[in-house]
Every structure is written in C-alpha cells, then in structure tokens.
PDB file of N, CA and C in Angstrom:
ATOM      1  N   MET C   1    -144.864  51.028 -86.885  1.00  0.00           N
ATOM      2  CA  MET C   1    -145.782  49.909 -86.858  1.00  0.00           C
ATOM      3  C   MET C   1    -145.694  49.230 -85.501  1.00  0.00           C
ATOM      4  N   THR C   2    -146.809  48.729 -85.038  1.00  0.00           N
ATOM      5  CA  THR C   2    -146.881  47.973 -83.798  1.00  0.00           C
ATOM      6  C   THR C   2    -147.102  46.511 -84.141  1.00  0.00           C
ATOM      7  N   GLY C   3    -146.496  45.626 -83.378  1.00  0.00           N
ATOM      8  CA  GLY C   3    -146.667  44.207 -83.604  1.00  0.00           C
ATOM      9  C   GLY C   3    -146.921  43.463 -82.312  1.00  0.00           C
ATOM     10  N   ILE C   4    -147.624  42.367 -82.420  1.00  0.00           N
ATOM     11  CA  ILE C   4    -147.919  41.516 -81.271  1.00  0.00           C
ATOM     12  C   ILE C   4    -147.534  40.094 -81.636  1.00  0.00           C
ATOM     13  N   CYS C   5    -146.713  39.469 -80.797  1.00  0.00           N
ATOM     14  CA  CYS C   5    -146.448  38.041 -80.913  1.00  0.00           C
ATOM     15  C   CYS C   5    -147.165  37.385 -79.751  1.00  0.00           C
ATOM     16  N   THR C   6    -148.131  36.565 -80.046  1.00  0.00           N
ATOM     17  CA  THR C   6    -148.989  35.997 -79.012  1.00  0.00           C
ATOM     18  C   THR C   6    -148.430  34.693 -78.451  1.00  0.00           C
ATOM     19  N   TYR C   7    -149.038  34.238 -77.381  1.00  0.00           N
ATOM     20  CA  TYR C   7    -148.668  32.993 -76.709  1.00  0.00           C
ATOM     21  C   TYR C   7    -148.848  31.783 -77.616  1.00  0.00           C
ATOM     22  N   ASN C   8    -149.906  31.804 -78.412  1.00  0.00           N
ATOM     23  CA  ASN C   8    -150.183  30.699 -79.334  1.00  0.00           C
ATOM     24  C   ASN C   8    -151.061  31.210 -80.482  1.00  0.00           C
ATOM     25  N   ASP C   9    -151.326  30.343 -81.432  1.00  0.00           N
ATOM     26  CA  ASP C   9    -152.123  30.755 -82.585  1.00  0.00           C
ATOM     27  C   ASP C   9    -153.563  31.090 -82.219  1.00  0.00           C
ATOM     28  N   GLU C  10    -154.122  30.376 -81.261  1.00  0.00           N
ATOM     29  CA  GLU C  10    -155.509  30.660 -80.865  1.00  0.00           C
ATOM     30  C   GLU C  10    -155.633  32.077 -80.312  1.00  0.00           C
ATOM     31  N   THR C  11    -154.670  32.497 -79.533  1.00  0.00           N
ATOM     32  CA  THR C  11    -154.682  33.864 -79.007  1.00  0.00           C
ATOM     33  C   THR C  11    -154.510  34.862 -80.147  1.00  0.00           C
ATOM     34  N   ALA C  12    -153.695  34.516 -81.136  1.00  0.00           N
ATOM     35  CA  ALA C  12    -153.517  35.391 -82.299  1.00  0.00           C
ATOM     36  C   ALA C  12    -154.836  35.570 -83.052  1.00  0.00           C
ATOM     37  N   PHE C  13    -155.635  34.488 -83.136  1.00  0.00           N
ATOM     38  CA  PHE C  13    -156.950  34.606 -83.769  1.00  0.00           C
ATOM     39  C   PHE C  13    -157.803  35.636 -83.021  1.00  0.00           C
ATOM     40  N   ALA C  14    -157.752  35.630 -81.703  1.00  0.00           N
ATOM     41  CA  ALA C  14    -158.511  36.602 -80.909  1.00  0.00           C
ATOM     42  C   ALA C  14    -158.000  38.019 -81.154  1.00  0.00           C
ATOM     43  N   VAL C  15    -156.687  38.185 -81.255  1.00  0.00           N
ATOM     44  CA  VAL C  15    -156.113  39.505 -81.542  1.00  0.00           C
ATOM     45  C   VAL C  15    -156.550  39.979 -82.929  1.00  0.00           C
ATOM     46  N   LEU C  16    -156.546  39.081 -83.911  1.00  0.00           N
ATOM     47  CA  LEU C  16    -157.021  39.456 -85.250  1.00  0.00           C
ATOM     48  C   LEU C  16    -158.477  39.917 -85.210  1.00  0.00           C
ATOM     49  N   ALA C  17    -159.307  39.197 -84.448  1.00  0.00           N
ATOM     50  CA  ALA C  17    -160.721  39.582 -84.333  1.00  0.00           C
ATOM     51  C   ALA C  17    -160.862  40.939 -83.647  1.00  0.00           C
ATOM     52  N   GLY C  18    -160.085  41.159 -82.597  1.00  0.00           N
ATOM     53  CA  GLY C  18    -160.118  42.447 -81.899  1.00  0.00           C
ATOM     54  C   GLY C  18    -159.673  43.585 -82.794  1.00  0.00           C
ATOM     55  N   ALA C  19    -158.627  43.348 -83.561  1.00  0.00           N
ATOM     56  CA  ALA C  19    -158.147  44.386 -84.483  1.00  0.00           C
ATOM     57  C   ALA C  19    -159.228  44.734 -85.499  1.00  0.00           C
ATOM     58  N   ARG C  20    -159.888  43.696 -86.015  1.00  0.00           N
ATOM     59  CA  ARG C  20    -160.964  43.919 -86.981  1.00  0.00           C
ATOM     60  C   ARG C  20    -162.077  44.761 -86.357  1.00  0.00           C
ATOM     61  N   ARG C  21    -162.454  44.445 -85.110  1.00  0.00           N
ATOM     62  CA  ARG C  21    -163.532  45.211 -84.437  1.00  0.00           C
ATOM     63  C   ARG C  21    -163.137  46.658 -84.220  1.00  0.00           C
ATOM     64  N   LEU C  22    -161.835  46.907 -84.020  1.00  0.00           N
ATOM     65  CA  LEU C  22    -161.353  48.272 -83.802  1.00  0.00           C
ATOM     66  C   LEU C  22    -161.074  49.020 -85.105  1.00  0.00           C
ATOM     67  N   GLY C  23    -161.264  48.342 -86.233  1.00  0.00           N
ATOM     68  CA  GLY C  23    -161.028  48.967 -87.525  1.00  0.00           C
ATOM     69  C   GLY C  23    -159.555  49.048 -87.903  1.00  0.00           C
ATOM     70  N   LEU C  24    -158.713  48.226 -87.269  1.00  0.00           N
ATOM     71  CA  LEU C  24    -157.295  48.221 -87.590  1.00  0.00           C
ATOM     72  C   LEU C  24    -157.023  47.253 -88.739  1.00  0.00           C
ATOM     73  N   ALA C  25    -156.181  47.666 -89.654  1.00  0.00           N
ATOM     74  CA  ALA C  25    -155.797  46.812 -90.769  1.00  0.00           C
ATOM     75  C   ALA C  25    -154.565  46.003 -90.374  1.00  0.00           C
ATOM     76  N   VAL C  26    -154.652  44.693 -90.558  1.00  0.00           N
ATOM     77  CA  VAL C  26    -153.525  43.810 -90.282  1.00  0.00           C
ATOM     78  C   VAL C  26    -152.951  43.390 -91.627  1.00  0.00           C
ATOM     79  N   PRO C  27    -151.681  43.613 -91.882  1.00  0.00           N
ATOM     80  CA  PRO C  27    -150.612  44.074 -91.010  1.00  0.00           C
ATOM     81  C   PRO C  27    -150.292  45.562 -91.115  1.00  0.00           C
ATOM     82  N   ALA C  28    -151.029  46.334 -91.902  1.00  0.00           N
ATOM     83  CA  ALA C  28    -150.685  47.750 -92.093  1.00  0.00           C
ATOM     84  C   ALA C  28    -150.651  48.529 -90.779  1.00  0.00           C
ATOM     85  N   ASP C  29    -151.653  48.334 -89.919  1.00  0.00           N
ATOM     86  CA  ASP C  29    -151.705  49.041 -88.636  1.00  0.00           C
ATOM     87  C   ASP C  29    -151.132  48.218 -87.487  1.00  0.00           C
ATOM     88  N   LEU C  30    -151.279  46.914 -87.569  1.00  0.00           N
ATOM     89  CA  LEU C  30    -150.878  46.024 -86.475  1.00  0.00           C
ATOM     90  C   LEU C  30    -150.435  44.692 -87.059  1.00  0.00           C
ATOM     91  N   ALA C  31    -149.191  44.330 -86.815  1.00  0.00           N
ATOM     92  CA  ALA C  31    -148.693  43.022 -87.242  1.00  0.00           C
ATOM     93  C   ALA C  31    -148.997  42.007 -86.148  1.00  0.00           C
ATOM     94  N   VAL C  32    -149.386  40.798 -86.540  1.00  0.00           N
ATOM     95  CA  VAL C  32    -149.740  39.760 -85.570  1.00  0.00           C
ATOM     96  C   VAL C  32    -149.012  38.466 -85.941  1.00  0.00           C
ATOM     97  N   ILE C  33    -148.355  37.884 -84.930  1.00  0.00           N
ATOM     98  CA  ILE C  33    -147.662  36.608 -85.112  1.00  0.00           C
ATOM     99  C   ILE C  33    -148.131  35.660 -84.014  1.00  0.00           C
ATOM    100  N   GLY C  34    -148.469  34.443 -84.398  1.00  0.00           N
ATOM    101  CA  GLY C  34    -148.843  33.412 -83.441  1.00  0.00           C
ATOM    102  C   GLY C  34    -147.677  32.476 -83.178  1.00  0.00           C
ATOM    103  N   VAL C  35    -147.946  31.443 -82.407  1.00  0.00           N
ATOM    104  CA  VAL C  35    -146.955  30.401 -82.109  1.00  0.00           C
ATOM    105  C   VAL C  35    -147.675  29.059 -82.131  1.00  0.00           C
ATOM    106  N   ASP C  36    -147.147  28.102 -82.820  1.00  0.00           N
ATOM    107  CA  ASP C  36    -147.572  26.694 -82.877  1.00  0.00           C
ATOM    108  C   ASP C  36    -147.852  26.213 -84.287  1.00  0.00           C
ATOM    109  N   ASN C  37    -148.168  27.103 -85.215  1.00  0.00           N
ATOM    110  CA  ASN C  37    -148.478  26.730 -86.593  1.00  0.00           C
ATOM    111  C   ASN C  37    -149.572  25.666 -86.666  1.00  0.00           C
ATOM    112  N   ILE C  38    -150.707  25.954 -86.038  1.00  0.00           N
ATOM    113  CA  ILE C  38    -151.831  25.013 -86.079  1.00  0.00           C
ATOM    114  C   ILE C  38    -152.400  24.949 -87.499  1.00  0.00           C
ATOM    115  N   PRO C  39    -153.101  23.878 -87.843  1.00  0.00           N
ATOM    116  CA  PRO C  39    -153.633  23.737 -89.201  1.00  0.00           C
ATOM    117  C   PRO C  39    -154.557  24.877 -89.641  1.00  0.00           C
ATOM    118  N   LEU C  40    -155.198  25.560 -88.706  1.00  0.00           N
ATOM    119  CA  LEU C  40    -156.102  26.658 -89.073  1.00  0.00           C
ATOM    120  C   LEU C  40    -155.371  27.967 -89.356  1.00  0.00           C
ATOM    121  N   ALA C  41    -154.101  28.068 -89.022  1.00  0.00           N
ATOM    122  CA  ALA C  41    -153.360  29.327 -89.179  1.00  0.00           C
ATOM    123  C   ALA C  41    -153.430  29.892 -90.599  1.00  0.00           C
ATOM    124  N   PRO C  42    -153.297  29.075 -91.646  1.00  0.00           N
ATOM    125  CA  PRO C  42    -153.385  29.643 -92.999  1.00  0.00           C
ATOM    126  C   PRO C  42    -154.787  30.124 -93.358  1.00  0.00           C
ATOM    127  N   LEU C  43    -155.791  29.711 -92.578  1.00  0.00           N
ATOM    128  CA  LEU C  43    -157.175  30.072 -92.883  1.00  0.00           C
ATOM    129  C   LEU C  43    -157.640  31.340 -92.185  1.00  0.00           C
ATOM    130  N   ALA C  44    -156.790  31.903 -91.335  1.00  0.00           N
ATOM    131  CA  ALA C  44    -157.134  33.160 -90.660  1.00  0.00           C
ATOM    132  C   ALA C  44    -157.278  34.257 -91.712  1.00  0.00           C
ATOM    133  N   GLU C  45    -157.887  35.354 -91.317  1.00  0.00           N
ATOM    134  CA  GLU C  45    -158.011  36.499 -92.221  1.00  0.00           C
ATOM    135  C   GLU C  45    -157.354  37.700 -91.577  1.00  0.00           C
ATOM    136  N   PRO C  46    -156.185  38.132 -92.030  1.00  0.00           N
ATOM    137  CA  PRO C  46    -155.372  37.523 -93.074  1.00  0.00           C
ATOM    138  C   PRO C  46    -154.679  36.255 -92.565  1.00  0.00           C
ATOM    139  N   PRO C  47    -154.156  35.423 -93.464  1.00  0.00           N
ATOM    140  CA  PRO C  47    -153.460  34.218 -93.041  1.00  0.00           C
ATOM    141  C   PRO C  47    -152.369  34.550 -92.008  1.00  0.00           C
ATOM    142  N   LEU C  48    -152.319  33.744 -90.963  1.00  0.00           N
ATOM    143  CA  LEU C  48    -151.502  34.047 -89.786  1.00  0.00           C
ATOM    144  C   LEU C  48    -150.042  33.658 -89.952  1.00  0.00           C
ATOM    145  N   THR C  49    -149.164  34.641 -89.780  1.00  0.00           N
ATOM    146  CA  THR C  49    -147.734  34.368 -89.640  1.00  0.00           C
ATOM    147  C   THR C  49    -147.553  33.738 -88.264  1.00  0.00           C
ATOM    148  N   THR C  50    -146.735  32.689 -88.181  1.00  0.00           N
ATOM    149  CA  THR C  50    -146.626  31.957 -86.927  1.00  0.00           C
ATOM    150  C   THR C  50    -145.234  31.384 -86.733  1.00  0.00           C
ATOM    151  N   VAL C  51    -144.931  31.024 -85.506  1.00  0.00           N
ATOM    152  CA  VAL C  51    -143.673  30.375 -85.168  1.00  0.00           C
ATOM    153  C   VAL C  51    -143.937  28.873 -85.089  1.00  0.00           C
ATOM    154  N   ASP C  52    -143.184  28.117 -85.866  1.00  0.00           N
ATOM    155  CA  ASP C  52    -143.303  26.663 -85.868  1.00  0.00           C
ATOM    156  C   ASP C  52    -142.147  26.094 -85.057  1.00  0.00           C
ATOM    157  N   GLN C  53    -142.458  25.189 -84.145  1.00  0.00           N
ATOM    158  CA  GLN C  53    -141.445  24.624 -83.263  1.00  0.00           C
ATOM    159  C   GLN C  53    -141.314  23.127 -83.501  1.00  0.00           C
ATOM    160  N   ASN C  54    -140.088  22.660 -83.685  1.00  0.00           N
ATOM    161  CA  ASN C  54    -139.820  21.238 -83.767  1.00  0.00           C
ATOM    162  C   ASN C  54    -139.671  20.756 -82.320  1.00  0.00           C
ATOM    163  N   THR C  55    -140.782  20.343 -81.716  1.00  0.00           N
ATOM    164  CA  THR C  55    -140.767  20.009 -80.286  1.00  0.00           C
ATOM    165  C   THR C  55    -139.879  18.820 -79.974  1.00  0.00           C
ATOM    166  N   ASP C  56    -139.752  17.875 -80.908  1.00  0.00           N
ATOM    167  CA  ASP C  56    -138.854  16.740 -80.671  1.00  0.00           C
ATOM    168  C   ASP C  56    -137.410  17.219 -80.534  1.00  0.00           C
ATOM    169  N   ALA C  57    -136.977  18.085 -81.444  1.00  0.00           N
ATOM    170  CA  ALA C  57    -135.611  18.608 -81.395  1.00  0.00           C
ATOM    171  C   ALA C  57    -135.396  19.458 -80.150  1.00  0.00           C
ATOM    172  N   LEU C  58    -136.386  20.287 -79.806  1.00  0.00           N
ATOM    173  CA  LEU C  58    -136.267  21.128 -78.606  1.00  0.00           C
ATOM    174  C   LEU C  58    -136.189  20.281 -77.338  1.00  0.00           C
ATOM    175  N   ALA C  59    -137.039  19.267 -77.224  1.00  0.00           N
ATOM    176  CA  ALA C  59    -137.042  18.409 -76.044  1.00  0.00           C
ATOM    177  C   ALA C  59    -135.733  17.641 -75.917  1.00  0.00           C
ATOM    178  N   ALA C  60    -135.233  17.113 -77.023  1.00  0.00           N
ATOM    179  CA  ALA C  60    -133.975  16.378 -76.980  1.00  0.00           C
ATOM    180  C   ALA C  60    -132.823  17.287 -76.564  1.00  0.00           C
ATOM    181  N   HIS C  61    -132.821  18.500 -77.097  1.00  0.00           N
ATOM    182  CA  HIS C  61    -131.767  19.455 -76.733  1.00  0.00           C
ATOM    183  C   HIS C  61    -131.832  19.802 -75.249  1.00  0.00           C
ATOM    184  N   LEU C  62    -133.030  20.080 -74.751  1.00  0.00           N
ATOM    185  CA  LEU C  62    -133.175  20.411 -73.330  1.00  0.00           C
ATOM    186  C   LEU C  62    -132.773  19.238 -72.441  1.00  0.00           C
ATOM    187  N   ALA C  63    -133.106  18.016 -72.844  1.00  0.00           N
ATOM    188  CA  ALA C  63    -132.703  16.841 -72.068  1.00  0.00           C
ATOM    189  C   ALA C  63    -131.185  16.729 -72.015  1.00  0.00           C
ATOM    190  N   ARG C  64    -130.521  16.984 -73.136  1.00  0.00           N
ATOM    191  CA  ARG C  64    -129.052  16.945 -73.146  1.00  0.00           C
ATOM    192  C   ARG C  64    -128.467  18.045 -72.276  1.00  0.00           C
ATOM    193  N   GLU C  65    -129.082  19.217 -72.277  1.00  0.00           N
ATOM    194  CA  GLU C  65    -128.622  20.320 -71.413  1.00  0.00           C
ATOM    195  C   GLU C  65    -128.732  19.936 -69.937  1.00  0.00           C
ATOM    196  N   VAL C  66    -129.873  19.349 -69.561  1.00  0.00           N
ATOM    197  CA  VAL C  66    -130.068  18.935 -68.172  1.00  0.00           C
ATOM    198  C   VAL C  66    -129.066  17.848 -67.798  1.00  0.00           C
ATOM    199  N   ALA C  67    -128.887  16.857 -68.663  1.00  0.00           N
ATOM    200  CA  ALA C  67    -127.927  15.792 -68.389  1.00  0.00           C
ATOM    201  C   ALA C  67    -126.520  16.357 -68.227  1.00  0.00           C
ATOM    202  N   HIS C  68    -126.177  17.333 -69.038  1.00  0.00           N
ATOM    203  CA  HIS C  68    -124.869  17.980 -68.928  1.00  0.00           C
ATOM    204  C   HIS C  68    -124.716  18.672 -67.577  1.00  0.00           C
ATOM    205  N   ASP C  69    -125.746  19.433 -67.178  1.00  0.00           N
ATOM    206  CA  ASP C  69    -125.679  20.181 -65.917  1.00  0.00           C
ATOM    207  C   ASP C  69    -125.712  19.269 -64.695  1.00  0.00           C
ATOM    208  N   VAL C  70    -126.523  18.223 -64.737  1.00  0.00           N
ATOM    209  CA  VAL C  70    -126.718  17.372 -63.560  1.00  0.00           C
ATOM    210  C   VAL C  70    -125.703  16.233 -63.496  1.00  0.00           C
ATOM    211  N   LEU C  71    -125.449  15.615 -64.632  1.00  0.00           N
ATOM    212  CA  LEU C  71    -124.615  14.410 -64.644  1.00  0.00           C
ATOM    213  C   LEU C  71    -123.198  14.647 -65.166  1.00  0.00           C
ATOM    214  N   GLY C  72    -122.962  15.833 -65.709  1.00  0.00           N
ATOM    215  CA  GLY C  72    -121.641  16.124 -66.229  1.00  0.00           C
ATOM    216  C   GLY C  72    -121.351  15.473 -67.568  1.00  0.00           C
ATOM    217  N   THR C  73    -122.384  15.091 -68.293  1.00  0.00           N
ATOM    218  CA  THR C  73    -122.189  14.516 -69.621  1.00  0.00           C
ATOM    219  C   THR C  73    -121.624  15.596 -70.548  1.00  0.00           C
ATOM    220  N   PRO C  74    -121.118  15.206 -71.708  1.00  0.00           N
ATOM    221  CA  PRO C  74    -120.581  16.218 -72.635  1.00  0.00           C
ATOM    222  C   PRO C  74    -121.630  17.278 -72.980  1.00  0.00           C
ATOM    223  N   ALA C  75    -121.151  18.482 -73.186  1.00  0.00           N
ATOM    224  CA  ALA C  75    -122.051  19.587 -73.540  1.00  0.00           C
ATOM    225  C   ALA C  75    -122.731  19.283 -74.867  1.00  0.00           C
ATOM    226  N   PRO C  76    -124.018  19.575 -74.969  1.00  0.00           N
ATOM    227  CA  PRO C  76    -124.730  19.299 -76.220  1.00  0.00           C
ATOM    228  C   PRO C  76    -124.285  20.237 -77.333  1.00  0.00           C
ATOM    229  N   ARG C  77    -124.481  19.769 -78.548  1.00  0.00           N
ATOM    230  CA  ARG C  77    -124.247  20.628 -79.702  1.00  0.00           C
ATOM    231  C   ARG C  77    -125.292  21.740 -79.691  1.00  0.00           C
ATOM    232  N   PRO C  78    -125.045  22.809 -80.422  1.00  0.00           N
ATOM    233  CA  PRO C  78    -126.046  23.886 -80.488  1.00  0.00           C
ATOM    234  C   PRO C  78    -127.382  23.362 -81.002  1.00  0.00           C
ATOM    235  N   LEU C  79    -128.412  24.048 -80.633  1.00  0.00           N
ATOM    236  CA  LEU C  79    -129.762  23.705 -81.083  1.00  0.00           C
ATOM    237  C   LEU C  79    -129.800  23.744 -82.609  1.00  0.00           C
ATOM    238  N   PRO C  80    -130.412  22.750 -83.247  1.00  0.00           N
ATOM    239  CA  PRO C  80    -130.484  22.756 -84.718  1.00  0.00           C
ATOM    240  C   PRO C  80    -131.195  24.007 -85.234  1.00  0.00           C
ATOM    241  N   ALA C  81    -130.718  24.509 -86.343  1.00  0.00           N
ATOM    242  CA  ALA C  81    -131.281  25.738 -86.909  1.00  0.00           C
ATOM    243  C   ALA C  81    -132.756  25.599 -87.246  1.00  0.00           C
ATOM    244  N   ASP C  82    -133.209  24.383 -87.551  1.00  0.00           N
ATOM    245  CA  ASP C  82    -134.609  24.199 -87.935  1.00  0.00           C
ATOM    246  C   ASP C  82    -135.519  23.894 -86.745  1.00  0.00           C
ATOM    247  N   ALA C  83    -135.009  24.004 -85.527  1.00  0.00           N
ATOM    248  CA  ALA C  83    -135.834  23.706 -84.355  1.00  0.00           C
ATOM    249  C   ALA C  83    -136.946  24.731 -84.164  1.00  0.00           C
ATOM    250  N   VAL C  84    -136.689  25.958 -84.548  1.00  0.00           N
ATOM    251  CA  VAL C  84    -137.697  27.017 -84.457  1.00  0.00           C
ATOM    252  C   VAL C  84    -137.629  27.808 -85.760  1.00  0.00           C
ATOM    253  N   THR C  85    -138.748  27.890 -86.465  1.00  0.00           N
ATOM    254  CA  THR C  85    -138.797  28.639 -87.720  1.00  0.00           C
ATOM    255  C   THR C  85    -140.023  29.543 -87.746  1.00  0.00           C
ATOM    256  N   ILE C  86    -139.953  30.564 -88.543  1.00  0.00           N
ATOM    257  CA  ILE C  86    -141.100  31.459 -88.735  1.00  0.00           C
ATOM    258  C   ILE C  86    -141.755  31.106 -90.063  1.00  0.00           C
ATOM    259  N   VAL C  87    -143.050  30.856 -89.997  1.00  0.00           N
ATOM    260  CA  VAL C  87    -143.832  30.590 -91.206  1.00  0.00           C
ATOM    261  C   VAL C  87    -144.481  31.913 -91.589  1.00  0.00           C
ATOM    262  N   VAL C  88    -143.940  32.536 -92.617  1.00  0.00           N
ATOM    263  CA  VAL C  88    -144.390  33.877 -93.007  1.00  0.00           C
ATOM    264  C   VAL C  88    -145.649  33.758 -93.851  1.00  0.00           C
ATOM    265  N   ARG C  89    -146.682  34.422 -93.351  1.00  0.00           N
ATOM    266  CA  ARG C  89    -147.932  34.541 -94.114  1.00  0.00           C
ATOM    267  C   ARG C  89    -148.275  36.027 -94.165  1.00  0.00           C
ATOM    268  N   GLU C  90    -149.502  36.392 -94.207  1.00  0.00           N
ATOM    269  CA  GLU C  90    -149.863  37.792 -94.489  1.00  0.00           C
ATOM    270  C   GLU C  90    -150.118  38.672 -93.271  1.00  0.00           C
ATOM    271  N   SER C  91    -150.113  38.135 -92.049  1.00  0.00           N
ATOM    272  CA  SER C  91    -150.481  38.949 -90.889  1.00  0.00           C
ATOM    273  C   SER C  91    -149.310  39.753 -90.313  1.00  0.00           C
ATOM    274  N   ALA C  92    -148.119  39.525 -90.824  1.00  0.00           N
ATOM    275  CA  ALA C  92    -146.962  40.291 -90.326  1.00  0.00           C
ATOM    276  C   ALA C  92    -145.975  40.538 -91.446  1.00  0.00           C
TER     277      ALA C  92
END
C-alpha cells in the first residue's frame, strides 16, 4: 500500500480528489492523512484521517527549549503525549 501524509488537510482534500479522478480507491489503493484536523475533515469522502496538534502545548514547549538553550534555564519536561495525536477516520 502507498500512503501520503500531506502538509495540511486542504492539500489532503486535493489528493483525495486526484485519487478519485485516477480511479484509485482510498484507502485500499492509497492511504491519505492530512494535518490540522479542520472542521471539514470528517466531511471528506472518505472522512479524512488527520494529525491534530495542540499548538498551545507545542509553542510552550518550544519556548522552554529556546529559553533553555539561550538563557540556561532548566531543561523542559518532555513534550506532553497529547500535544500531537492522530484522529483516525476512513482515509487511512
């Protein structure tokens, strides 16, 4: 099986449309995963599997990493497990 993880959900919608035009079955012939979990993702055909990002947690973690590297502050704790999750739907 071949799979594509796109830059964002909008690009994944374009890949789904292209696959449909080529007669490819998603996910049987081509798995497609987006990124961002936009509100339209569940409405894709098939519903789009996507990566959901907790941007607040990611930004805070990156800020702590920079402060650690630049200012010598204590090393940050590991990134929270829920900072990035996969929302499994039917496209992958």
